[in-house]
Coordinates of C-alpha atoms in Angstrom, one line a residue:
E1 CA 0.0 0.0 0.0
P2 CA 1.4 3.5 -0.9
W3 CA 0.2 4.9 2.4
Q4 CA 2.1 2.2 4.3
D5 CA 5.3 3.2 2.4
Q6 CA 4.7 6.8 3.3
F7 CA 4.1 5.8 6.9
Q8 CA 7.5 4.1 7.0
A9 CA 9.4 6.9 5.2
L10 CA 8.1 10.0 6.8
R11 CA 8.2 11.2 10.4
L12 CA 5.7 13.3 12.3
G13 CA 6.9 16.9 12.3
D14 CA 10.5 17.6 11.3
N15 CA 11.6 19.4 14.4
R16 CA 10.3 22.6 12.8
A17 CA 6.6 22.2 13.9
T18 CA 5.4 24.8 16.4
T19 CA 2.3 25.5 18.3
S20 CA 1.8 29.0 16.9
G21 CA -1.1 27.9 14.7
A22 CA -2.8 25.8 17.4
K23 CA -6.4 26.5 18.3
A24 CA -7.4 27.4 21.8
G25 CA -7.3 24.4 24.1
H26 CA -5.3 22.4 21.6
Q27 CA -1.6 21.9 20.8
R28 CA -0.1 20.9 17.5
S29 CA 2.0 17.8 17.4
G30 CA 5.7 18.6 17.1
S31 CA 9.2 18.0 18.5
G32 CA 10.5 17.3 21.9
L33 CA 9.4 13.7 21.8
P34 CA 10.6 10.7 23.9
S35 CA 13.2 8.3 22.4
M36 CA 13.3 4.6 22.2
A37 CA 15.9 2.4 23.9
G38 CA 17.8 2.1 20.6
G39 CA 18.1 5.9 20.4
G40 CA 15.4 6.6 17.8
A41 CA 12.7 9.2 18.5
I42 CA 9.1 8.1 19.0
D43 CA 7.0 10.3 16.7
F44 CA 3.6 9.1 17.9
V45 CA 1.9 6.0 19.3
V46 CA -1.0 4.2 17.6
T47 CA -3.3 2.1 19.8
L48 CA -5.8 -0.5 18.6
G49 CA -8.3 -1.4 21.3
G50 CA -10.2 0.4 24.0
D51 CA -9.5 2.7 26.9
G52 CA -7.5 0.1 28.7
T53 CA -5.0 0.1 25.9
V54 CA -4.5 3.9 26.3
L55 CA -4.0 3.4 30.0
W56 CA -1.3 0.8 29.3
V57 CA 0.4 3.2 26.9
S58 CA 0.3 5.9 29.6
S59 CA 2.1 3.6 32.0
L60 CA 5.0 3.1 29.6
F61 CA 5.9 6.8 29.7
P62 CA 6.1 8.1 33.3
K63 CA 7.5 11.4 32.0
G64 CA 7.1 12.8 28.5
V65 CA 4.5 11.0 26.3
P66 CA 4.5 11.1 22.5
P67 CA 1.1 11.9 20.8
V68 CA -1.3 9.0 21.1
L69 CA -3.6 8.2 18.1
S70 CA -6.3 5.8 19.4
F71 CA -8.5 3.7 17.1
A72 CA -11.7 2.3 18.7
M73 CA -11.7 -1.5 18.7
G74 CA -12.9 -2.1 22.2
T75 CA -16.2 -2.0 24.1
L76 CA -16.1 1.6 25.5
G77 CA -14.4 4.4 23.8
F78 CA -14.1 7.5 26.0
L79 CA -10.4 7.9 24.9
T80 CA -10.7 6.3 21.4
S81 CA -12.4 8.7 19.1
F82 CA -11.1 7.5 15.8
P83 CA -13.0 4.7 13.9
F84 CA -10.7 2.0 12.6
S85 CA -12.6 1.8 9.3
S86 CA -10.9 5.1 8.2
H87 CA -7.5 4.5 9.7
E88 CA -5.6 5.2 6.4
L89 CA -7.0 8.7 6.2
H90 CA -6.2 9.6 9.8
L91 CA -2.7 8.1 9.6
R92 CA -1.9 10.2 6.5
K93 CA -3.1 13.3 8.4
M94 CA -1.0 12.3 11.4
I95 CA 2.1 11.9 9.2
Q96 CA 1.6 15.3 7.7
G97 CA 1.3 16.9 11.1
N98 CA -2.2 18.3 10.6
Q99 CA -3.7 17.0 13.8
F100 CA -4.6 18.7 17.0
L101 CA -3.9 17.4 20.5
S102 CA -5.8 17.5 23.8
L103 CA -3.6 17.4 26.8
R104 CA -4.9 14.8 29.3
T105 CA -3.7 15.6 32.8
R106 CA -2.1 12.8 34.8
M107 CA -1.3 12.5 38.5
R108 CA 2.0 11.5 40.2
C109 CA 1.5 9.3 43.2
K110 CA 4.1 8.3 45.8
L111 CA 3.5 5.4 48.2
Y112 CA 5.2 5.5 51.6
S113 CA 5.5 2.7 54.1
Y114 CA 5.7 3.5 57.8
R115 CA 8.3 1.6 59.7
N116 CA 9.2 1.2 63.4
T117 CA 12.8 0.2 64.0
T118 CA 14.0 -1.0 67.5
K119 CA 17.7 -1.2 68.3
E120 CA 19.9 -1.6 71.3
N121 CA 22.1 1.3 72.3
N122 CA 25.2 0.9 74.5
D123 CA 25.2 3.6 77.2
N124 CA 28.7 4.2 78.6
S125 CA 27.9 7.6 80.2
S126 CA 27.8 6.2 83.7
S127 CA 31.2 4.4 83.4
S128 CA 34.4 5.8 84.9
M129 CA 38.0 4.9 84.4
N130 CA 40.2 3.7 87.3
A131 CA 43.8 4.7 87.7
N132 CA 45.0 1.4 86.2
G133 CA 42.7 2.0 83.2
S134 CA 40.1 -0.6 84.1
G135 CA 36.5 0.4 83.6
S136 CA 34.0 0.4 86.4
S137 CA 30.4 1.5 86.5
S138 CA 28.8 3.7 89.1
N139 CA 26.9 0.9 90.6
G140 CA 30.0 -1.2 91.0
A141 CA 29.2 -3.6 88.2
S142 CA 31.6 -3.7 85.3
G143 CA 30.4 -3.7 81.7
K144 CA 28.0 -1.8 79.4
V145 CA 24.4 -0.8 80.0
G146 CA 22.1 -1.8 77.0
R147 CA 19.0 0.3 76.3
L148 CA 16.3 -0.2 73.6
S149 CA 15.3 2.7 71.5
T150 CA 12.5 2.9 68.9
S151 CA 12.7 5.1 65.8
S152 CA 10.1 5.7 63.2
H153 CA 10.6 6.6 59.5
E154 CA 8.8 6.5 56.2
E155 CA 10.2 4.5 53.3
L156 CA 9.3 5.3 49.7
V157 CA 7.8 2.2 48.1
G158 CA 7.4 3.5 44.6
T159 CA 6.3 6.4 42.4
Y160 CA 3.4 5.9 39.9
V161 CA 1.9 8.1 37.2
V162 CA -1.8 7.5 36.7
L163 CA -4.2 8.7 33.9
N164 CA -7.5 7.6 35.6
E165 CA -7.4 7.3 39.4
V166 CA -5.7 6.1 42.5
S167 CA -8.0 4.0 44.7
V168 CA -7.6 3.3 48.5
N169 CA -10.3 0.8 49.5
R170 CA -11.1 -2.0 52.0
G171 CA -10.1 -4.8 49.7
P172 CA -11.5 -8.2 50.6
S173 CA -12.6 -7.1 54.0
S174 CA -16.2 -6.4 54.8
N175 CA -15.5 -3.6 57.3
L176 CA -15.4 0.1 56.8
V177 CA -11.9 1.7 56.6
D178 CA -10.6 4.8 58.3
I179 CA -8.5 7.1 56.1
D180 CA -7.1 10.4 57.1
L181 CA -7.2 13.1 54.3
F182 CA -4.7 16.0 54.2
C183 CA -4.5 18.8 51.7
D184 CA -1.1 20.6 51.6
G185 CA -0.4 19.1 55.1
I186 CA -3.6 20.5 56.6
P187 CA -6.0 17.9 58.1
V188 CA -9.3 17.9 56.2
T189 CA -11.3 15.0 57.4
K190 CA -11.3 11.3 58.4
V191 CA -12.9 9.2 55.7
Q192 CA -15.1 6.4 57.0
A193 CA -16.2 4.4 53.9
D194 CA -15.5 1.4 51.7
G195 CA -12.7 3.5 50.3
V196 CA -11.9 6.8 48.5
L197 CA -10.9 7.7 44.9
V198 CA -8.7 10.5 43.7
S199 CA -9.3 10.9 39.9
T200 CA -8.2 13.1 37.0
P201 CA -10.9 14.6 34.7
T202 CA -10.1 11.7 32.3
G203 CA -10.9 9.3 35.1
S204 CA -14.2 11.0 36.0
T205 CA -16.0 8.7 33.5
A206 CA -14.4 5.6 35.0
Y207 CA -14.5 4.3 38.6
S208 CA -15.3 7.7 40.0
L209 CA -18.5 7.9 37.9
A210 CA -19.7 4.6 39.2
A211 CA -19.1 5.8 42.8
G212 CA -21.3 8.9 42.2
G213 CA -18.6 11.4 41.2
S214 CA -19.1 14.3 38.8
V215 CA -18.3 14.1 35.1
V216 CA -15.5 16.7 34.4
H217 CA -14.3 18.1 31.1
P218 CA -10.8 16.9 30.3
A219 CA -9.6 20.5 29.8
V220 CA -10.3 21.3 33.5
S221 CA -7.1 20.9 35.5
A222 CA -8.3 19.5 38.8
M223 CA -8.3 16.5 41.0
L224 CA -11.5 14.8 42.0
L225 CA -12.0 13.2 45.4
T226 CA -14.9 10.7 45.5
P227 CA -15.8 8.5 48.5
I228 CA -16.9 5.0 47.9
C229 CA -20.1 4.2 49.9
P230 CA -19.3 6.6 52.7
H231 CA -20.7 6.1 56.2
S232 CA -22.0 9.7 56.3
L233 CA -24.4 10.6 53.5
S234 CA -23.3 14.3 53.8
F235 CA -19.8 13.3 52.5
R236 CA -20.1 14.4 48.9
P237 CA -17.5 14.4 46.1
L238 CA -15.0 17.3 46.0
L239 CA -12.9 19.0 43.4
F240 CA -9.4 20.3 44.3
P241 CA -7.2 22.7 42.3
D242 CA -4.3 21.2 40.5
A243 CA -1.6 23.0 42.6
V244 CA -2.4 21.2 45.9
T245 CA -0.9 18.0 47.3
L246 CA -3.3 15.5 48.7
Q247 CA -2.3 12.8 51.2
L248 CA -4.3 9.7 52.1
Q249 CA -2.9 8.0 55.3
I250 CA -4.0 5.0 57.3
P251 CA -4.4 6.2 60.9
H252 CA -1.9 5.0 63.5
I253 CA -3.5 2.5 65.9
S254 CA -2.5 0.8 69.0
Q255 CA -0.5 -2.4 69.0
A256 CA -3.5 -4.3 70.3
N257 CA -5.6 -3.4 67.3
R258 CA -2.7 -3.7 64.8
G259 CA -4.0 -7.0 63.5
S260 CA -7.5 -5.7 62.9
Q261 CA -8.9 -5.7 59.4
R262 CA -10.0 -2.1 59.8
G263 CA -6.4 -1.0 60.1
S264 CA -5.4 -2.1 56.6
C265 CA -6.4 -1.0 53.1
L266 CA -5.5 -1.8 49.5
V267 CA -4.2 0.8 47.1
S268 CA -4.1 0.5 43.4
F269 CA -3.0 2.9 40.6
D270 CA -5.1 2.8 37.4
G271 CA -6.3 -0.6 38.6
K272 CA -2.7 -2.0 38.7
H273 CA 0.2 -2.2 41.1
K274 CA -1.9 -3.2 44.1
Y275 CA -0.3 -3.0 47.6
E276 CA -1.6 -3.5 51.1
M277 CA -1.3 -0.4 53.3
G278 CA -1.0 -0.8 57.1
P279 CA -1.2 1.7 59.9
G280 CA 0.9 4.8 59.2
D281 CA 1.3 4.1 55.5
C282 CA 0.3 6.9 53.2
V283 CA 0.1 8.0 49.5
T284 CA 0.7 11.5 48.3
I285 CA -0.9 12.7 45.1
Q286 CA 0.1 15.6 42.9
M287 CA -0.6 16.7 39.4
S288 CA 2.0 15.4 37.1
P289 CA 3.9 18.0 34.9
H290 CA 3.7 15.5 32.0
P291 CA 0.2 15.2 30.5
L292 CA -0.8 12.7 27.9
P293 CA -1.2 14.3 24.5
S294 CA -4.2 12.6 22.9
V295 CA -5.0 13.3 19.2
V296 CA -8.5 14.6 18.8
H297 CA -10.8 13.7 15.9
R298 CA -12.7 17.1 15.7
T299 CA -12.2 19.2 18.8
D300 CA -11.7 18.0 22.4
T301 CA -15.2 19.3 23.4
E302 CA -16.9 17.6 20.4
D303 CA -15.1 14.4 21.0
W304 CA -15.9 14.5 24.7
F305 CA -19.6 15.0 24.3
Q306 CA -19.8 12.4 21.6
S307 CA -18.1 9.9 23.9
L308 CA -20.7 10.7 26.6
K309 CA -23.5 10.1 24.2
D310 CA -22.1 6.9 22.7
G311 CA -20.6 5.4 25.9
L312 CA -23.1 6.5 28.6
H313 CA -26.1 7.2 26.4
W314 CA -26.0 10.6 28.1
N315 CA -29.4 12.4 28.1
R316 CA -30.8 9.9 25.7
P317 CA -34.5 9.6 27.0
N318 CA -35.7 12.6 25.0
E319 CA -34.1 11.2 21.9
E320 CA -35.7 7.7 22.5
M321 CA -39.1 9.4 22.6
R322 CA -38.6 10.8 19.1
K323 CA -37.7 7.4 17.5
P324 CA -39.9 6.1 14.7
K325 CA -42.7 3.7 15.7
E326 CA -41.1 0.9 13.7
Q327 CA -38.1 0.9 16.1
D328 CA -40.5 1.1 19.1
A329 CA -42.2 -2.0 17.8
L330 CA -39.0 -3.9 17.4
L331 CA -38.0 -2.9 20.9
A332 CA -41.3 -4.1 22.3
K333 CA -40.9 -7.4 20.5
S334 CA -37.5 -7.9 22.1
F335 CA -39.1 -7.7 25.5
S336 CA -42.1 -10.0 24.7
K337 CA -40.2 -13.2 25.4
K338 CA -41.7 -15.6 27.9
A339 CA -40.3 -15.7 31.5
S340 CA -38.3 -18.6 32.6
S341 CA -40.3 -21.6 33.9
H342 CA -38.0 -21.6 37.0
L343 CA -39.4 -18.2 38.2

């Protein structure tokens, strides 16, 4: 195919592309792209699948991400706005550099583990030296006095960049969990729920939406905090500005309750990298300086609303009422099946 030869020969941009002609809220694809292990620059990434494929691509680039051209071949397509049936046309446009980008914000999360370390210290402060150089203690006993000291510190487990959300939840336990929430080091509240989600605007149509969170336009630079089945019905979802640092910490509990299921949680990042958090463990969440540039089909607003209509059937009841009677008859026929004899 001629377009395949052109795809192999040409490169996106030529280090001369700029963003001067970009529309508001968009960015033209250009230079400054990541490089492969062999040294060659990655011009752009093509995904064939659903939103999970885009999430996997995001995890491959913790820092700078090349433009991502996503073709819809999965079940849901909130991030895949290009139909595969016209992939040749869109690949040609991508090679020519005539595509616009929507910058999808990501979050950088750091997981810390709280550790208590006990060690024995040798205290020689009470010992004195005799004239012959032999050591004797003040109580007449010769030797060293051993004392136990306990020190606490936080150890960095790992750093993760997420495109959808970070989830801290009760895991397999049936009990509520207690989670302390801090914003820029200021105590905000104690979460008593099945868990809590911190999402990006891109993740607002994922787990957060199922938990009752708001749907947020991807151009809004914010972090969404959504409780999962909270104990208090007054605990509603919140939006935080992108400049703050959020911290979710498992409260410190006594040694007697340390084995309780309520003192542990599971944390996951975009549904992967699951770890068990114990008392004192925490995760800090900041907005990442490296967004994911997603190639848009028309504009980011048009693509977003179209994905809501196609994926969620958003505000479809009024449209269903205007359907032709023939379609209503077919719909009624599909529900006219007999009930199971076991009922």
